[in-house]
Coordinates of C-alpha atoms in Angstrom, one line a residue:
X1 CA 140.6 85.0 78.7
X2 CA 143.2 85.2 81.2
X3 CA 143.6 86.4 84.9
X4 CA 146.9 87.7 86.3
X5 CA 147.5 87.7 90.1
X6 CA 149.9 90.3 90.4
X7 CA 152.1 91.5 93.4
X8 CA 152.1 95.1 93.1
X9 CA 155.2 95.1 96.1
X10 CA 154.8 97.2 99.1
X11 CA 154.1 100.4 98.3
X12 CA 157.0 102.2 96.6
X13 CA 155.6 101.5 93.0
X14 CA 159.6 101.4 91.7
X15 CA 159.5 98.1 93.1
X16 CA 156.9 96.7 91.0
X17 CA 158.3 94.1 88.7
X18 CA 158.9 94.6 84.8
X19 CA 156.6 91.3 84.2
X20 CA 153.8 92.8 86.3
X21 CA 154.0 96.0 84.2
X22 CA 153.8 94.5 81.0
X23 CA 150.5 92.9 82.0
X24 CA 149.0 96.0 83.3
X25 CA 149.8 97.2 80.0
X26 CA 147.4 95.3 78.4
X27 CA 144.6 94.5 80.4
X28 CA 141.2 94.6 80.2
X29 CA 140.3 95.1 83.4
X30 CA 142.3 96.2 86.6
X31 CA 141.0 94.8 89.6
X32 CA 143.1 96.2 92.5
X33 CA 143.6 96.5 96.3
X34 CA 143.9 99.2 98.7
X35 CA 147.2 97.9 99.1
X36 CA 148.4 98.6 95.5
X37 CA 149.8 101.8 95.3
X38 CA 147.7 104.2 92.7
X39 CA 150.6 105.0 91.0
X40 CA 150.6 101.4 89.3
X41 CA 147.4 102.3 87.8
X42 CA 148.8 104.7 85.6
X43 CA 150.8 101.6 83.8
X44 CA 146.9 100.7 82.7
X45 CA 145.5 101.4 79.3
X46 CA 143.2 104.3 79.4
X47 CA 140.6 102.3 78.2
X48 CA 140.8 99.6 80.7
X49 CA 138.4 99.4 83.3
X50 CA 139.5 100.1 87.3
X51 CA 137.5 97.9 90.0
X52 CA 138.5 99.0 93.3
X53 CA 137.8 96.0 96.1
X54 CA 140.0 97.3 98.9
X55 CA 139.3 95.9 102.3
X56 CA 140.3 97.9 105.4
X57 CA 139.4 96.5 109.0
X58 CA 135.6 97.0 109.2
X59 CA 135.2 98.6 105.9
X60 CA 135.5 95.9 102.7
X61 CA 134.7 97.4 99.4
X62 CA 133.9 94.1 98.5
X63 CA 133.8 90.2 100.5
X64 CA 136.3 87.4 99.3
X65 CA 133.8 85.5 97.7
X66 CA 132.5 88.9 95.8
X67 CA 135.8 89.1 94.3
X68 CA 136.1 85.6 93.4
X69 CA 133.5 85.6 91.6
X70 CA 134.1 88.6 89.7
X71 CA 137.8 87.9 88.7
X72 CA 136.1 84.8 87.0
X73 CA 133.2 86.6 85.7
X74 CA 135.5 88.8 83.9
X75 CA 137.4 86.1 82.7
X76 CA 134.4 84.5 81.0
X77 CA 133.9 87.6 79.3
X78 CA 136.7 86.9 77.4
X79 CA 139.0 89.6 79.1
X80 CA 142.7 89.6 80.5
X81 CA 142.2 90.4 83.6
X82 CA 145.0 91.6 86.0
X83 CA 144.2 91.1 89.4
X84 CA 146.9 93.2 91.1
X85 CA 147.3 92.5 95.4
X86 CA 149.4 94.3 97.3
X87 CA 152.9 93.0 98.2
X88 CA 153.0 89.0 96.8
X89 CA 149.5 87.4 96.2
X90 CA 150.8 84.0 98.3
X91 CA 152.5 85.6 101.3
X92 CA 149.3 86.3 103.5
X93 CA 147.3 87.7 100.5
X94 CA 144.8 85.3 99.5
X95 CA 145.8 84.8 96.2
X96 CA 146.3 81.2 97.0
X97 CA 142.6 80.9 97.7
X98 CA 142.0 82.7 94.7
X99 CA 143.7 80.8 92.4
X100 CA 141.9 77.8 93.4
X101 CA 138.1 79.1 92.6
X102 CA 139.9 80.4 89.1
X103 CA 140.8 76.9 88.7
X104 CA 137.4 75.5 89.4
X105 CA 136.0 77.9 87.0
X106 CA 138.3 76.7 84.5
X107 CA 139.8 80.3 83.9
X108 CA 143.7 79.9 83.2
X109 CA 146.1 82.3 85.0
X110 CA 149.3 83.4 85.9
X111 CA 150.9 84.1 89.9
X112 CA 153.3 87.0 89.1
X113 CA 155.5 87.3 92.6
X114 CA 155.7 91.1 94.1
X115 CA 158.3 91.7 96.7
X116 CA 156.7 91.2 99.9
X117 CA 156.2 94.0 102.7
X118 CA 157.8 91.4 105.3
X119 CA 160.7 91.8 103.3
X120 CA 160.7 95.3 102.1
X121 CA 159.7 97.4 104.9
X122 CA 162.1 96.2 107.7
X123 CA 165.0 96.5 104.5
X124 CA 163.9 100.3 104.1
X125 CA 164.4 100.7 107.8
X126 CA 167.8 99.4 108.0
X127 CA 166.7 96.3 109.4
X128 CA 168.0 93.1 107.4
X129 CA 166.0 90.2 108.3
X130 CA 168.9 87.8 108.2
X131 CA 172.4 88.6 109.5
X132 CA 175.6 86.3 109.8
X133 CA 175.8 88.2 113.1
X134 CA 172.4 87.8 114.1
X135 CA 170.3 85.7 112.7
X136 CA 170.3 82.8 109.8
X137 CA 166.4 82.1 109.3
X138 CA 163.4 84.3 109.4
X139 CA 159.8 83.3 110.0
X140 CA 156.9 85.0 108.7
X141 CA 153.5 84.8 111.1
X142 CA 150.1 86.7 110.9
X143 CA 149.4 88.7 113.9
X144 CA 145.5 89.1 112.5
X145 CA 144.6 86.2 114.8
X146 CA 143.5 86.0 118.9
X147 CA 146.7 85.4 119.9
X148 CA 144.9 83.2 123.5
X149 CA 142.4 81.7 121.1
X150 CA 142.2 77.8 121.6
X151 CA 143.7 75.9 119.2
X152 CA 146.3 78.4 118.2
X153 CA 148.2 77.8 115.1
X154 CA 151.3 79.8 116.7
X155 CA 153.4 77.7 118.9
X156 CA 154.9 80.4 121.0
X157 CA 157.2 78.7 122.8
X158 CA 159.1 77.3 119.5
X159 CA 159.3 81.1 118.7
X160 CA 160.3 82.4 121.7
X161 CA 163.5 79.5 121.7
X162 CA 164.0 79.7 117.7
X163 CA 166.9 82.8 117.7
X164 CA 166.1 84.1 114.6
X165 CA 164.1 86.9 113.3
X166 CA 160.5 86.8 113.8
X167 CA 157.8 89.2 111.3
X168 CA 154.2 90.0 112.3
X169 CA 151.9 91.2 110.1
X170 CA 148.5 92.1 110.6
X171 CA 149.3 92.3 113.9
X172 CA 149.0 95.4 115.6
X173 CA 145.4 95.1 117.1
X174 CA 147.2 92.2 118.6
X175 CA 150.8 93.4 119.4
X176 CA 150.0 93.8 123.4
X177 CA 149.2 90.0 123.1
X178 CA 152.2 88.8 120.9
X179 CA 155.1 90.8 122.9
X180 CA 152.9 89.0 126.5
X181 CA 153.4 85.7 124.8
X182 CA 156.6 85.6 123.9
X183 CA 158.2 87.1 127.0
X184 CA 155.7 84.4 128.9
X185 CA 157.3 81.8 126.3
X186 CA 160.6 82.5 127.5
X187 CA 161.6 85.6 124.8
X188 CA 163.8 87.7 127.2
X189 CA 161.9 91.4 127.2
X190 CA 165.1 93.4 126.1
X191 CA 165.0 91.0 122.9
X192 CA 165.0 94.3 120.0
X193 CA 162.0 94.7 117.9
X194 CA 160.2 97.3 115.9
X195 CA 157.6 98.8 113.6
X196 CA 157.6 99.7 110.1
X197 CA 154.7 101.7 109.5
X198 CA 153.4 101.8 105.5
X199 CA 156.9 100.9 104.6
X200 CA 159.0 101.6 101.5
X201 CA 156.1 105.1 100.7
X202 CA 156.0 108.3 101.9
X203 CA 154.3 107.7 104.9
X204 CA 156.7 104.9 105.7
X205 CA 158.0 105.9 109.7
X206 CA 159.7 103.1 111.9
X207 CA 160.2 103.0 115.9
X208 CA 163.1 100.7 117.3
X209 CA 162.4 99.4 120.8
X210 CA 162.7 95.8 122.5
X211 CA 159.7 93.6 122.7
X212 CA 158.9 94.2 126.6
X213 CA 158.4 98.3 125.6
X214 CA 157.3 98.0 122.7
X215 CA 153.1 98.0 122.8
X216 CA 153.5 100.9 125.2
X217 CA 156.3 103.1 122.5
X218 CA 153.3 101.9 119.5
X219 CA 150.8 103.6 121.8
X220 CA 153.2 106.8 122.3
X221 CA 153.9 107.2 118.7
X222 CA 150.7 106.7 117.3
X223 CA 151.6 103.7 115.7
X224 CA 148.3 101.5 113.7
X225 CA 148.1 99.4 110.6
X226 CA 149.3 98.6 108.3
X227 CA 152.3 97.8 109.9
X228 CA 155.2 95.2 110.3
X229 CA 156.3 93.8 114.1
X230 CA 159.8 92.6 113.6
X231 CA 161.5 91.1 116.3
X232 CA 164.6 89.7 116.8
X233 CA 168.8 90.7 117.4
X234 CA 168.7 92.1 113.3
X235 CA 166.8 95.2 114.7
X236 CA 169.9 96.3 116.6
X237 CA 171.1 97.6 112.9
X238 CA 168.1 100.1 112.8
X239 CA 169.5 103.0 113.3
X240 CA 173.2 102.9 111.6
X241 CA 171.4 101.2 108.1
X242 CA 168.2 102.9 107.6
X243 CA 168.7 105.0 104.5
X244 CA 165.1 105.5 103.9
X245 CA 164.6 108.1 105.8
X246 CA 167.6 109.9 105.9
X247 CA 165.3 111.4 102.8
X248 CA 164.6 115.5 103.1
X249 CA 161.4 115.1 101.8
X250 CA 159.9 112.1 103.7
X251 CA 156.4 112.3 104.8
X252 CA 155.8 115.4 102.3
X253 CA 152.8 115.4 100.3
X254 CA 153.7 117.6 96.9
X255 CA 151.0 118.5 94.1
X256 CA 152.1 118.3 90.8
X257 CA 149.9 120.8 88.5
X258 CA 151.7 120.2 85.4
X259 CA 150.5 118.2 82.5
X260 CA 150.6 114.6 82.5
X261 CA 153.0 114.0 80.2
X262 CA 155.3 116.5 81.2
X263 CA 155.1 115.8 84.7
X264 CA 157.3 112.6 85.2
X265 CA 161.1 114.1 85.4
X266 CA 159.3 116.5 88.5
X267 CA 157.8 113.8 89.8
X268 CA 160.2 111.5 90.1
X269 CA 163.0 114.0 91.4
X270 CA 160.2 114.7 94.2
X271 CA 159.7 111.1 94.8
X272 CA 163.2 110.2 94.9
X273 CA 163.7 113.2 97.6
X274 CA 161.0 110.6 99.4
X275 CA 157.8 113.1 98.6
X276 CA 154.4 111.7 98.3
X277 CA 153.7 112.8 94.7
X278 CA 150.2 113.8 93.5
X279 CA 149.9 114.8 89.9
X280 CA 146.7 116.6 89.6
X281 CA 147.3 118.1 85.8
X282 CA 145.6 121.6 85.6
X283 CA 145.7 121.5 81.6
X284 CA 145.6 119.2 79.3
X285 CA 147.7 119.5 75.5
X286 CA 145.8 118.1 72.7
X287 CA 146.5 118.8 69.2
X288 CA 144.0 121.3 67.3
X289 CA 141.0 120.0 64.9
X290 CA 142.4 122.0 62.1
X291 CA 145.9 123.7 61.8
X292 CA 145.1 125.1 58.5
X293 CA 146.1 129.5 60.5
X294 CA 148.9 128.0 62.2
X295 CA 150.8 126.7 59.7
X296 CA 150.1 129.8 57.4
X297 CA 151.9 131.9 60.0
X298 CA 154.4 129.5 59.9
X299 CA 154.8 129.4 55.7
X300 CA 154.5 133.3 56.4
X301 CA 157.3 133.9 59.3
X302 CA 159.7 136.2 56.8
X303 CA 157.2 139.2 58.0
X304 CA 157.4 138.7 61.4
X305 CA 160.0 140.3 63.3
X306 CA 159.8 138.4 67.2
X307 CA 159.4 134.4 67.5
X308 CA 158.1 134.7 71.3
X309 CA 157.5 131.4 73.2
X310 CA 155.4 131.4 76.0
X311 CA 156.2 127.5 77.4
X312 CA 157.8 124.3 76.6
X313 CA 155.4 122.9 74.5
X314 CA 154.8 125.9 72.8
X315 CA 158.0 125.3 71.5
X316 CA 157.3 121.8 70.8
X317 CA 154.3 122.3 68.7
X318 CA 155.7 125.0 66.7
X319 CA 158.9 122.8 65.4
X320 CA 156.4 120.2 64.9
X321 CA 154.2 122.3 62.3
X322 CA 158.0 123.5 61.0
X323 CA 158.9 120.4 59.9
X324 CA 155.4 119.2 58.7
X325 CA 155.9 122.2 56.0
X326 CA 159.1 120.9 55.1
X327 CA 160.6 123.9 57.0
X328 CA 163.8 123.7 59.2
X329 CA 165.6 125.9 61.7
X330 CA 166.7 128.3 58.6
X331 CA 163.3 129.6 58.3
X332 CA 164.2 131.6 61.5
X333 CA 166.5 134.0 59.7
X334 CA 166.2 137.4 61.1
X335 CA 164.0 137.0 63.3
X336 CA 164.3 137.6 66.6
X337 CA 163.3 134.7 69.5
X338 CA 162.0 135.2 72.8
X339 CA 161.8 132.1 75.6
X340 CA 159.6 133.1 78.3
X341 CA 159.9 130.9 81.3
X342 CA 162.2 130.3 84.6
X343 CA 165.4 131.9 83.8
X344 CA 165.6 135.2 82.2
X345 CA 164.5 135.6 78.6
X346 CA 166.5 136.7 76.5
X347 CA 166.5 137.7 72.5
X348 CA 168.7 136.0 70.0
X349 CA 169.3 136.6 66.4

């Protein structure tokens, strides 16, 4: 029995990491966030069983303590268990809290790091968070809490007078709040920030501003969660370095009807074009129970004047019965062959 606690990055599931894969790989049991991007799930063994405890604001699939106690549950069941959080499981996920009740169970496990959407997004928006022109620390902060609360952690004034580059998260039920106190702190109100809006995936958008107009541009644009408030001079860079969406494709939803297996070079052509890319397979290929007519037409192709292919893995299946009868590419002599597909067909002796 093991559990994993894996950062499954920020979205763009390219930037999972090879050592989170190879768990996925071989668990038992997925236990995932709505944070983790369903691509990662396809890393999974079929077999493997998919818990979904997402929690949106107001909507929680299941409590902290209902997930606690299932990680170690199926632990104890003897099962590797990869837990995978979006972004990193220790920068504002939890996982810290996590990994204590597994040690109190007794269950060992494993922190595997994920590259954090603090980091990430603002990068995929042209926005590095330190700059030898701008800015030489960064601090993170969680926007999730009352921002006029008593007793709160934030001291705003050491933010407002720090000079380097501030990140929110969480925060944008809050941002009206944040950008009041840190002007009121002494942040001048043309100081450049911005939002990055599901970064590094399809739906990632960003909106460059300064902290004084900021709430009301959020408003305009239709900004929500999840997204990251960056503040600070490194926003300036916005809009000569952000690459990201420079992307044709960006914000495009495509549906991929091919099968599975067949699907991936489409796929990722559309994703790297920045598509959103849904495989929804319309057949599946599975090998026949008995091949015993097949491979008699094949033993028997001297009497056969056309070879006509009708797709890809027609193709494939055919040289695969060819060669399981000992049979190589000379057992096409005279024959005429036919490709049906894209380009043109066209018949070859």
């Amino acid at each position: 029995m093991k559990v994993y606690l894996i950062g499954a990055g920020p979205g763009d599931p390219g930037l999972l990491t090879i050592k989170g894969k190879d768990v996925l790989q071989k668990a038992d049991v997925v236990v995932y966030d709505y944070l983790a991007s369903d691509a990662l799930l396809g890393y999974a063994r079929p077999d493997a069983e998919r818990v979904y405890v997402g929690k949106i604001a107001g909507n929680h699939a299941l409590s902290q303590d209902g997930i606690n106690k299932l990680i170690v549950e199926k632990a104890k069941e003897g099962k590797i268990v990869a837990r995978l959080k979006g972004g990193d499981p220790y920068i504002f996920g939890r996982g810290g809290e996590e990994a204590e009740e597994l040690l109190a169970a007794g269950v060992p496990f494993e922190e595997i790091p994920g590259i954090s959407s603090t980091i990430a997004g603002p990068a995929y928006a042209g926005i590095p968070l330190t700059h030898r022109n701008f800015s030489s620390s960064v601090t993170l902060i969680t926007g999730h809490e009352n921002p006029d609360k008593p007793g709160s952690v934030h001291n705003w004034k050491a933010l407002a007078a720090s000079a380097n580059t501030l990140v929110f998260v969480m925060g944008m039920k809050n941002l009206p709040d944040i950008a009041r106190n840190l002007i009121e702190a002494g942040l001048p109100a043309d100081t450049p920030a911005a939002l990055v809006h599901w970064g590094t995936t399809a739906k990632h958008r960003s909106l460059a501003a300064t902290i004084g107009t900021l709430p009301e541009e959020a408003v305009k644009n239709g900004f929500t969660n999840p997204s990251v408030i960056v503040v600070g001079k490194v926003v300036s860079l916005h809009d000569r370095l952000n690459w990201f969406e420079q992307k044709p494709l960006l914000g495009r939803s495509v549906v991929v009807t091919r099968a599975r297996e067949q699907a991936s070079g489409l796929a990722a052509q559309l994703a790297e074009l920045g598509a959103e890319v849904i495989q929804f397979p319309t057949i599946d290929i599975r090998p026949l129970a008995d091949y015993a007519d097949v491979d008699a037409a094949v033993r028997d192709l001297p009497r056969y004047d056309w070879l006509i292919f009708t797709s890809a893995n027609g193709v494939k299946c055919f040289w695969e019965r060819l060669e399981a009868q000992g049979l190589d590419a000379r057992a096409l002599h005279g024959l005429q062959v036919a490709a049906i597909g894209p380009a043109t067909a066209q018949a070859v002796r």
